[in-house]
Each structure stands twice: as structure tokens, then as C-alpha cells.
PDB file of C-alpha atoms in Angstrom:
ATOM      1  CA  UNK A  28       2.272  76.462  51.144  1.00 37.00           C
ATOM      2  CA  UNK A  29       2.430  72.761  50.949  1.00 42.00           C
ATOM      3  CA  UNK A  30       3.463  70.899  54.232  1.00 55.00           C
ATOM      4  CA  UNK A  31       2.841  67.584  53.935  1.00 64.00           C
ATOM      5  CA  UNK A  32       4.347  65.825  50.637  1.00 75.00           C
ATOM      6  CA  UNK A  33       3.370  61.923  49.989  1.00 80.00           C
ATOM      7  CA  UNK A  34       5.341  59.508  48.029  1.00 81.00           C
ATOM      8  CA  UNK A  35       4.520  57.464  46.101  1.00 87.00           C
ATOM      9  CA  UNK A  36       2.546  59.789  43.971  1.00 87.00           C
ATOM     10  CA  UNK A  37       1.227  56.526  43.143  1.00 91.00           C
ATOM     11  CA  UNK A  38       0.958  53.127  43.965  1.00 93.00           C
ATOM     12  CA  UNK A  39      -0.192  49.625  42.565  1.00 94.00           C
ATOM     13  CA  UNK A  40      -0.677  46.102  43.837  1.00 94.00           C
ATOM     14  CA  UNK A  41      -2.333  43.113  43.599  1.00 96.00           C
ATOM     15  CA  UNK A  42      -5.150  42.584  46.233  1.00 96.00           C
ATOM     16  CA  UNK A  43      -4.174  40.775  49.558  1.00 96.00           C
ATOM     17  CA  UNK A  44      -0.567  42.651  49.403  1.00 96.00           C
ATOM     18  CA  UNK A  45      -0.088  45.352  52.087  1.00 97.00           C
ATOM     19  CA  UNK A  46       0.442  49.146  50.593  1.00 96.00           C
ATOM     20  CA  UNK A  47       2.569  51.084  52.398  1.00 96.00           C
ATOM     21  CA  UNK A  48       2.396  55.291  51.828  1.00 95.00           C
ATOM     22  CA  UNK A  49       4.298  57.930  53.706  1.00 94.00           C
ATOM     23  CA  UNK A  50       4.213  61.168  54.496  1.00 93.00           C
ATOM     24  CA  UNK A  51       6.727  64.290  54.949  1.00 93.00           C
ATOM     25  CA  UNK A  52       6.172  67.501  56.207  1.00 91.00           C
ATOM     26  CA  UNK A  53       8.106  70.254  56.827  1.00 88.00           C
ATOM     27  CA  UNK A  54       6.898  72.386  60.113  1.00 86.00           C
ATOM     28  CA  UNK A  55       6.905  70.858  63.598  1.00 87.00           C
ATOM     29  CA  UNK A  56       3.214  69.647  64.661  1.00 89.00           C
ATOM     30  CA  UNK A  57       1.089  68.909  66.796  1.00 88.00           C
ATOM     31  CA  UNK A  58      -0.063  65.983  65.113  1.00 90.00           C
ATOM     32  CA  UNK A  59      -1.166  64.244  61.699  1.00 92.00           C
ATOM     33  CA  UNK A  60      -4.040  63.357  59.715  1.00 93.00           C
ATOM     34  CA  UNK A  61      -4.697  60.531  57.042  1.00 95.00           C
ATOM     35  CA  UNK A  62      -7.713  60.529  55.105  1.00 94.00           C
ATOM     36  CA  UNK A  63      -9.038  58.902  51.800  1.00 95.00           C
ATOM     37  CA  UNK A  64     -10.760  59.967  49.007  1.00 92.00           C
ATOM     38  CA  UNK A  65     -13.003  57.933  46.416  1.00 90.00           C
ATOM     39  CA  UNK A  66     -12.748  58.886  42.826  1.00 82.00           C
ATOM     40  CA  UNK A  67     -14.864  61.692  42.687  1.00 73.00           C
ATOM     41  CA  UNK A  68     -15.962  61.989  46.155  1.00 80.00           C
ATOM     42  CA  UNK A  69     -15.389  63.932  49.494  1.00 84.00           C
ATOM     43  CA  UNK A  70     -12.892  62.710  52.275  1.00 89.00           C
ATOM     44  CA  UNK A  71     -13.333  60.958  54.334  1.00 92.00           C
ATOM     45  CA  UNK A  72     -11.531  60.965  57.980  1.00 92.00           C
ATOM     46  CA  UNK A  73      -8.969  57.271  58.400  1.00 95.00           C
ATOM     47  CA  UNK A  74      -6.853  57.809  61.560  1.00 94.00           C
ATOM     48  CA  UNK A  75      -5.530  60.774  63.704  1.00 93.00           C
ATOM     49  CA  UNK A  76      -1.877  60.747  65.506  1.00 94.00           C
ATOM     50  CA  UNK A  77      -0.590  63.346  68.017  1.00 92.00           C
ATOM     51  CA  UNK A  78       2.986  64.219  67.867  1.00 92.00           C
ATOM     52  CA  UNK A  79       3.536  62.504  71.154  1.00 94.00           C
ATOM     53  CA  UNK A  80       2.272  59.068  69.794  1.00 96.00           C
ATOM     54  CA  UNK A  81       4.745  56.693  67.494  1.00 97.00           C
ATOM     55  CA  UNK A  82       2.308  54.853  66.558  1.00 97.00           C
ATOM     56  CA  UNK A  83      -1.182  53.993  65.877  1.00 97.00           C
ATOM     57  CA  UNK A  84      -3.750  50.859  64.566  1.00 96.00           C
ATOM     58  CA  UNK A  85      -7.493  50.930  63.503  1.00 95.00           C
ATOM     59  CA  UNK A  86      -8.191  47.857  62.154  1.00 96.00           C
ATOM     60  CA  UNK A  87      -6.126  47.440  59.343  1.00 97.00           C
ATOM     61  CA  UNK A  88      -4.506  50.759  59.642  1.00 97.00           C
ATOM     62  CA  UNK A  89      -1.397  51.214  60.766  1.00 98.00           C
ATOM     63  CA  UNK A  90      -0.164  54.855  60.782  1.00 98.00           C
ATOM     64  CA  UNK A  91       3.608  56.145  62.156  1.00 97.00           C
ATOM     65  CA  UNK A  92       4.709  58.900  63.227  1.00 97.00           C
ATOM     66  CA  UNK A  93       8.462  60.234  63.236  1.00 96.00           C
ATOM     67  CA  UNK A  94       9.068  63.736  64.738  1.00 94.00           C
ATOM     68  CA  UNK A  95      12.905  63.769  64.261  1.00 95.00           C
ATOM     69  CA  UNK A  96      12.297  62.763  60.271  1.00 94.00           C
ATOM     70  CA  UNK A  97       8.908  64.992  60.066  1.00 94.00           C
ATOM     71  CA  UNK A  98       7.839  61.376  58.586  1.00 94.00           C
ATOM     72  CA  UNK A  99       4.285  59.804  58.956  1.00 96.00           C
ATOM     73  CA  UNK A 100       4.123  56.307  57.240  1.00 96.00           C
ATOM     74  CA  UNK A 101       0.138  54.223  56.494  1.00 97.00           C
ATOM     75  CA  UNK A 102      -0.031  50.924  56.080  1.00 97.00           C
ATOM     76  CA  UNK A 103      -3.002  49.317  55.118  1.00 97.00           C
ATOM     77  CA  UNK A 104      -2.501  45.006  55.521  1.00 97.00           C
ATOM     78  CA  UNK A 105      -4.389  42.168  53.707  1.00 97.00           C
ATOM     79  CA  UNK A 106      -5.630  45.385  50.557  1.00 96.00           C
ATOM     80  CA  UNK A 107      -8.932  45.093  49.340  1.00 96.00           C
ATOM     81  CA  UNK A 108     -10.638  46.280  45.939  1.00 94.00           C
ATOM     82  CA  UNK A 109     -12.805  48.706  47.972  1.00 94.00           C
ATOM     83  CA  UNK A 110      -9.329  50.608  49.546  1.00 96.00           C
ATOM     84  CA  UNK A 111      -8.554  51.988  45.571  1.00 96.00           C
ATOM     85  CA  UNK A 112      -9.017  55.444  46.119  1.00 96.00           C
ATOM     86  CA  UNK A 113      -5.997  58.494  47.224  1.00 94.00           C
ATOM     87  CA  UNK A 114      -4.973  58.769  50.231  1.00 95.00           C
ATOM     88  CA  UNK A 115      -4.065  62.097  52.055  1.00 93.00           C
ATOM     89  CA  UNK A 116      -1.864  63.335  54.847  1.00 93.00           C
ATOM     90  CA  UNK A 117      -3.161  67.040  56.620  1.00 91.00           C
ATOM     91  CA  UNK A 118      -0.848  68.436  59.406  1.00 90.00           C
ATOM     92  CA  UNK A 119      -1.888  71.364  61.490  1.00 84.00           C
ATOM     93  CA  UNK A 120      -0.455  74.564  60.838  1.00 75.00           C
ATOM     94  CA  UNK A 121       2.366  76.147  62.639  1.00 71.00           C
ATOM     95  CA  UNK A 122       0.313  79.491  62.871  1.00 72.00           C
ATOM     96  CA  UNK A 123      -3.246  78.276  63.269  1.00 73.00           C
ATOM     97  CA  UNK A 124      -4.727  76.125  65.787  1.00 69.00           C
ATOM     98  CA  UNK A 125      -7.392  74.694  63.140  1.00 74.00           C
ATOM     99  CA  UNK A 126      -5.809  75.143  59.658  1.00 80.00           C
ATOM    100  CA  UNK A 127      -4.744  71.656  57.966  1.00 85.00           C
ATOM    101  CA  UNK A 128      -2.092  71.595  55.512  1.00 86.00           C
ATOM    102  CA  UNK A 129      -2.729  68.908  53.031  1.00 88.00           C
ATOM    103  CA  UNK A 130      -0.039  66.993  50.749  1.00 87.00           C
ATOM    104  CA  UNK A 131      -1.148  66.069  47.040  1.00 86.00           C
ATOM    105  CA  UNK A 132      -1.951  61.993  48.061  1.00 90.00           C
ATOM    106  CA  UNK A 133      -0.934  58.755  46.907  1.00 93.00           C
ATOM    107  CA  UNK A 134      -3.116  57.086  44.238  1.00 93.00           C
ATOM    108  CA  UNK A 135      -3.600  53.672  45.465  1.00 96.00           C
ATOM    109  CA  UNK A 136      -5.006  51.156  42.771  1.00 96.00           C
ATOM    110  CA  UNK A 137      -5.786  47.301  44.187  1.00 96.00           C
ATOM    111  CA  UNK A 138      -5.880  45.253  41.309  1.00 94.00           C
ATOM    112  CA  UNK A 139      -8.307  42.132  41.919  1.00 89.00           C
TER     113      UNK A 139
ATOM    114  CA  UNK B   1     -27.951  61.800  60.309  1.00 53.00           C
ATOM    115  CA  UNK B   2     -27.820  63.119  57.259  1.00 71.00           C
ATOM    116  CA  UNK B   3     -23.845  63.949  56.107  1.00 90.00           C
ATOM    117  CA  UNK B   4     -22.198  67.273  54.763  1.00 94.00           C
ATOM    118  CA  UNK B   5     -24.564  67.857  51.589  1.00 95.00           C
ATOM    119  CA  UNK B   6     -23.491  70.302  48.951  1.00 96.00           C
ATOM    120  CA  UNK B   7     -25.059  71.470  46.010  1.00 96.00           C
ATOM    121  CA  UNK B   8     -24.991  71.669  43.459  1.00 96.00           C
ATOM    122  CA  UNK B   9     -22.580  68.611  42.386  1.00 95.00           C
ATOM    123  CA  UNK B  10     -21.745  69.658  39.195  1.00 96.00           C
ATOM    124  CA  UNK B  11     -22.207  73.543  38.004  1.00 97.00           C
ATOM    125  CA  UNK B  12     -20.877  74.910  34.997  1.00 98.00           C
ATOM    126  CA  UNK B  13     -20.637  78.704  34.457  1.00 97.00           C
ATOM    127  CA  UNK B  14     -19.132  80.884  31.682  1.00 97.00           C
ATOM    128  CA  UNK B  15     -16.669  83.212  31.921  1.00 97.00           C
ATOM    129  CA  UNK B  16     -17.524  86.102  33.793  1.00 97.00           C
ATOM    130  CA  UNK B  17     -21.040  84.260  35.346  1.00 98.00           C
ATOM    131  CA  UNK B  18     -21.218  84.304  39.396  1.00 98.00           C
ATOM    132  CA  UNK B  19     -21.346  80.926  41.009  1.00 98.00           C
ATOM    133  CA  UNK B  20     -22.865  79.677  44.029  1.00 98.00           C
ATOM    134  CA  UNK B  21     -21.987  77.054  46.275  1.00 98.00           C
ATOM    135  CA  UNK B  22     -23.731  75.592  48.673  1.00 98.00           C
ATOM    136  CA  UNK B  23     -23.064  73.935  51.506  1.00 97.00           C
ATOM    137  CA  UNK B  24     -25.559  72.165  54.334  1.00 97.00           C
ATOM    138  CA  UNK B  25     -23.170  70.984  57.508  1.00 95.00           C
ATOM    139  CA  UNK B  26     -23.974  67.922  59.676  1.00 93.00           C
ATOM    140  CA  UNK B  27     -26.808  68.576  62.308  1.00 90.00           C
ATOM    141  CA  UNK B  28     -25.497  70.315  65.425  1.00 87.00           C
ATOM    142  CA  UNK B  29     -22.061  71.310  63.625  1.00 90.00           C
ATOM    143  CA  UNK B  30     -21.460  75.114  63.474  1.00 88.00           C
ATOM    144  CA  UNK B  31     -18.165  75.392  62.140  1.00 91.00           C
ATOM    145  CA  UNK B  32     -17.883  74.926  58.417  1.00 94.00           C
ATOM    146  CA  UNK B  33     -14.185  74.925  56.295  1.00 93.00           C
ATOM    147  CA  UNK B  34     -14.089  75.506  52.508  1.00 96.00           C
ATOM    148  CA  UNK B  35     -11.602  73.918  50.628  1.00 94.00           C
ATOM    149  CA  UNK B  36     -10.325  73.915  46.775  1.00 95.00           C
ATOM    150  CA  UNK B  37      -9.223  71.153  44.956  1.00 93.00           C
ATOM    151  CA  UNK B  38      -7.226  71.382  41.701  1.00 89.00           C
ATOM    152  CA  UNK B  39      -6.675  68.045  39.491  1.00 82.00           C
ATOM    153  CA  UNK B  40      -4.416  65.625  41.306  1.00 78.00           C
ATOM    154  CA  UNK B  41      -3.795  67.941  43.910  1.00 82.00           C
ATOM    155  CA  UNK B  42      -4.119  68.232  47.363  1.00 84.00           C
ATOM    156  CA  UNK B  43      -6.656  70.520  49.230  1.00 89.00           C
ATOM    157  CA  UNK B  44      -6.259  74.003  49.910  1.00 91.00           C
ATOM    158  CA  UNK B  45      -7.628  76.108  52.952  1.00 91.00           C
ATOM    159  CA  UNK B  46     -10.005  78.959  51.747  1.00 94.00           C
ATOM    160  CA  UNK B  47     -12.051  79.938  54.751  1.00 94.00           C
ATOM    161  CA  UNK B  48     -13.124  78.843  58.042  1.00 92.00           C
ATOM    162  CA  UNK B  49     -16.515  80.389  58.883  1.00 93.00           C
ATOM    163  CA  UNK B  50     -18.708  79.854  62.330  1.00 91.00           C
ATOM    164  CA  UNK B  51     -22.645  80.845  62.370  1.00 89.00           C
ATOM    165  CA  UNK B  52     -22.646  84.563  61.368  1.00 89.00           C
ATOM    166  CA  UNK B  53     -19.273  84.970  61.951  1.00 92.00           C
ATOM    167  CA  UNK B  54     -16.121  84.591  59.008  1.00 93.00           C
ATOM    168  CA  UNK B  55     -13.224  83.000  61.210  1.00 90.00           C
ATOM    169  CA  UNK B  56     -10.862  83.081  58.963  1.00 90.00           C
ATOM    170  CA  UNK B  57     -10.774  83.824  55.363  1.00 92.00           C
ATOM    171  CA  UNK B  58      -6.688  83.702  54.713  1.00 90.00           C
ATOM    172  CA  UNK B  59      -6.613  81.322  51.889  1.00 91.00           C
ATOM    173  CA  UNK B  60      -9.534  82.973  49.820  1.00 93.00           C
ATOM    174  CA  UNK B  61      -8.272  85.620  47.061  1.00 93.00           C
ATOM    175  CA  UNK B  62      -9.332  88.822  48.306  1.00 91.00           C
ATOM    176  CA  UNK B  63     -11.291  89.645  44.897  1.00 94.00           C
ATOM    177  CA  UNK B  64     -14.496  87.466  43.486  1.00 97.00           C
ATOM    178  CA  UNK B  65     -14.550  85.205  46.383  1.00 97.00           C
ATOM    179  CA  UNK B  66     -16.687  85.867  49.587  1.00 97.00           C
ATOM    180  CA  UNK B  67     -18.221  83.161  51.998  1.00 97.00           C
ATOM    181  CA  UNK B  68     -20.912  83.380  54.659  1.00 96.00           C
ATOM    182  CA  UNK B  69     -22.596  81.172  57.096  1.00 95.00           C
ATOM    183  CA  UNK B  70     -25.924  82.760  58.161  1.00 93.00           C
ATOM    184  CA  UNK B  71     -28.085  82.297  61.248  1.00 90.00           C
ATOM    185  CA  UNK B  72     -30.559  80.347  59.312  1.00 90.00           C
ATOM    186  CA  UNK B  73     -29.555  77.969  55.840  1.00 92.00           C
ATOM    187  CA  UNK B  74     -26.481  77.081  54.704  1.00 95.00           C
ATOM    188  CA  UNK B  75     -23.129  78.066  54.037  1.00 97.00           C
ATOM    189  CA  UNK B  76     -22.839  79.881  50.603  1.00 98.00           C
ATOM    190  CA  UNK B  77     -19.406  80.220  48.410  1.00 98.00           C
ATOM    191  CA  UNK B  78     -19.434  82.729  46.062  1.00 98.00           C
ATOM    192  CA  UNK B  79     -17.707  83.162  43.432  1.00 98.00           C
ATOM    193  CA  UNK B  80     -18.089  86.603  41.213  1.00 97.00           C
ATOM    194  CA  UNK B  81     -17.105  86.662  37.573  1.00 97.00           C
ATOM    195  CA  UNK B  82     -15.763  83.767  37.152  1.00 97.00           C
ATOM    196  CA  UNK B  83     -12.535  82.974  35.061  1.00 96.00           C
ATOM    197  CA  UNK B  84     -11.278  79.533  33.725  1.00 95.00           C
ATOM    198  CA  UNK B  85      -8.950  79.273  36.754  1.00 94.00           C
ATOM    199  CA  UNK B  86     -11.430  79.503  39.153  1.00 96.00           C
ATOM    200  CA  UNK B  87     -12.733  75.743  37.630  1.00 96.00           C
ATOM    201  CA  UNK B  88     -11.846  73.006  40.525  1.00 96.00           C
ATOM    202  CA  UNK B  89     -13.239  70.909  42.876  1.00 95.00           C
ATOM    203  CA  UNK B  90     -14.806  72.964  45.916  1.00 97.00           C
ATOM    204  CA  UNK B  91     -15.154  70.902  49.299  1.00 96.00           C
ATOM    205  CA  UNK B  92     -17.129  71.906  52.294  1.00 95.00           C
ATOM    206  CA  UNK B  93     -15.930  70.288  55.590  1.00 93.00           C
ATOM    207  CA  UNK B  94     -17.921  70.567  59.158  1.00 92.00           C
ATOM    208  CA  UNK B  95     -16.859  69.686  62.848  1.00 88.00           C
ATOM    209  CA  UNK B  96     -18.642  70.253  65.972  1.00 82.00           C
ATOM    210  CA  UNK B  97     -16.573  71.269  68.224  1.00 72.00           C
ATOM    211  CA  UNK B  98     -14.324  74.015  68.898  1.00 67.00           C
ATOM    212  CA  UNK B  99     -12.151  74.231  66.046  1.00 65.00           C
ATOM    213  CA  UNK B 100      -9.048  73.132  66.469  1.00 71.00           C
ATOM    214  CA  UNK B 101      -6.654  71.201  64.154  1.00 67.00           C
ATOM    215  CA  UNK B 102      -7.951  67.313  65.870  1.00 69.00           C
ATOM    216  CA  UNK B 103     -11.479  67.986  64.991  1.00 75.00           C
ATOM    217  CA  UNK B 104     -12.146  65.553  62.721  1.00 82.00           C
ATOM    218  CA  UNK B 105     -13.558  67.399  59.877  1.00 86.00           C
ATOM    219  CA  UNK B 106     -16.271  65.253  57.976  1.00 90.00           C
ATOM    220  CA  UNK B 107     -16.609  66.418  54.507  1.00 91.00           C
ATOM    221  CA  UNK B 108     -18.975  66.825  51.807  1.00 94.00           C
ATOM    222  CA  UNK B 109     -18.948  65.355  48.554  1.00 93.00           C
ATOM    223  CA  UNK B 110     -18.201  68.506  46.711  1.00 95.00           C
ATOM    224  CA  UNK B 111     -18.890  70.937  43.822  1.00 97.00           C
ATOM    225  CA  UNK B 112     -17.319  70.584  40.484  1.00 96.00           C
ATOM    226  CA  UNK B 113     -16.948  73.830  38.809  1.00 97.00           C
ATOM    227  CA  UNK B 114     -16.198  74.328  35.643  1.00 97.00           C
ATOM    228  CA  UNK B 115     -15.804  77.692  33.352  1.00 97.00           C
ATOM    229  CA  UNK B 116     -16.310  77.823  29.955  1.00 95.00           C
TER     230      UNK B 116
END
């Protein structure tokens, strides 16, 4: 079944703007993955947070975690043509220690 | 180091055809995870496989589909007589470690099915 749900589905701006996507899951966890995909192309691995960590940077990643609203939120500052792609939240699952549970992604477009 | 390769990229099989998936995990990674993709979807857990050994094979229907990872070559996905539903994308993820859920997976750039 489906944990993690984003919103938007999808998302537009103009480059330079931050985009903000979030996350919401259903299950308690141990902690949360974001990755991105490129049109056409495999995933590839952004940022992981652990259920005991609010909050987490890598570069211009910024990724939130709240337990009490099963919430994770991504924001990516200063957008750049190159970070168009989806972007996908994975949880673990509640009965598997290496089982991710992945929500349908946000469709980010970065208009130059 | 070469990446998660998977071949073919693109296959295309009527109806009732077997396909074959391939799947060639990052040097000195022995776990391998098969996912599905349908059209703006998320992924979907099929099977989690170690050399010679099927971990876990949960979210793979329990007719057509079967998975291996031998000793030797890679990791094979097969799918027997295949029906329209079975067209999607088909990702191949690898980690090196012990398999657990904050393993970075690093993934392949997938196989696009589709049935005729």
C-alpha cells in the first residue's frame, strides 16, 4: 500500500524561486527518504532523515521532518533549470527492516 | 565505478512473449531490489534478492514473475507470458551493505517494457 503521499502532484516556478514539496505518510518510521528522478531515468538518492532528526541541509536541500504530523517537507533554494525532474519521498516499512514505501512524487518544472 | 546498468533499456514483447530483464549491480554490492514503475506513479517493491539467495519476493505476483541473483552474472527479472499490464517501467536498485531501510539504494536507469 501507499505510505508516503506528496503534494503538490505538481509544481511550477520560475528559476531562482525556492520550491517547496512535502510529504505525508501514514505508519510511524524510522526515518525518510527523498530522491529525484530525471525524465526517463533512474533515481537517484537526495537526502536521508531519521525519525529522531527535525531537520536536515545538503547544500541547497533542506528536508523536515514532523513525527506528530507524519509530515516530511523539501525545499530546494535559489531553483535551477537542471532541478526539473520528480521528486520522491520512500519511508521504511512498518514490517520490514529494508522495504521502502514510495509516494507518487511531485513534478517539479523550473522555467528559465 | 561503473553504476547500476540494466539492459535492455527499452524491450518490447507481445502478448504472451517472456521477457528478460537484466540487471548488473555496482561493484562490491550484493544486494539487489526490483522495483515497478507505472506512469506517473510511484515505485513499487517487487523483490529483494542477495547472491543466490531470494530475500524477499512479497511484492512480486506469485504467477509469471520470478527473479534470481546467481553466483556469477547478473540479476535476471523474468517475466513469463506477458500481458499488456505487465508494460511499466522496471528499476533495479543495489546497496552494499546489510540491507536495511538507510542503505542508500543507488539505482539503475531502468527497463521500459512494453506489450503489444
Amino acid at each position: 500500500s501507499q505510505q508516503g503521499e506528496e503534494d503538490p502532484q505538481a509544481l511550477s516556478i520560475q528559476e531562482g524561486e525556492n520550491a517547496t514539496m512535502n510529504c505525508s505518510y501514514k505508519t510511524s518510521i524510522n526515518n525518510l527518504q527523498w530522491y529525484r528522478q530525471n525524465s526517463g531515468r533512474g533515481l537517484v538518492h537526495l537526502i536521508l532523515i531519521r525519525s529522531n532528526e527535525r531537520e536536515k541541509h545538503s547544500g541547497r536541500l533542506r528536508v523536515t521532518l514532523d513525527t506528530s504530523k507524519k509530515s516530511s517537507s523539501l525545499l530546494i533554494t535559489a531553483s535551477r533549470a537542471a532541478d526539473t525532474a520528480s521528486y520522491f519521498c520512500a519511508t521504511d516499512a512498518e514490517d520490514s527492516n529494508y522495504q521502502l514505501i514510495w509516494g507518487a512524487g511531485t513534478k517539479l518544472i523550473i522555467k528559465p | 565505478n561503473a553504476g547500476v546498468m540494466q539492459n535492455p533499456r527499452h524491450l518490447v514483447r507481445r502478448r504472451g512473449q517472456e521477457a528478460r530483464l537484466r540487471c548488473s549491480p555496482m561493484k562490491g554490492h550484493s544486494h539487489v531490489y526490483w522495483y515497478r514503475q507505472l506512469p506517473e506513479e510511484g515505485l513499487k517493491f517487487m523483490v529483494y534478492l542477495q547472491k543466490e539467495n531470494i530475500i524477499d519476493e512479497s511484492g512480486m505476483p506469485k504467477e509469471r514473475f520470478s527473479a534470481e541473483f546467481p553466483k556469477e552474472g547478473p540479476s535476471i527479472l523474468r517475466i513469463q507470458q506477458v500481458v499488456r499490464g505487465d508494460s511499466a517501467a522496471y528499476f533495479c536498485a543495489s546497496s552494499p551493505l546489510s540491507g536495511t531501510s538507510t542503505d542508500t539504494q543507488y539505482f539503475g536507469p531502468g527497463t521500459r517494457l512494453t506489450v503489444l
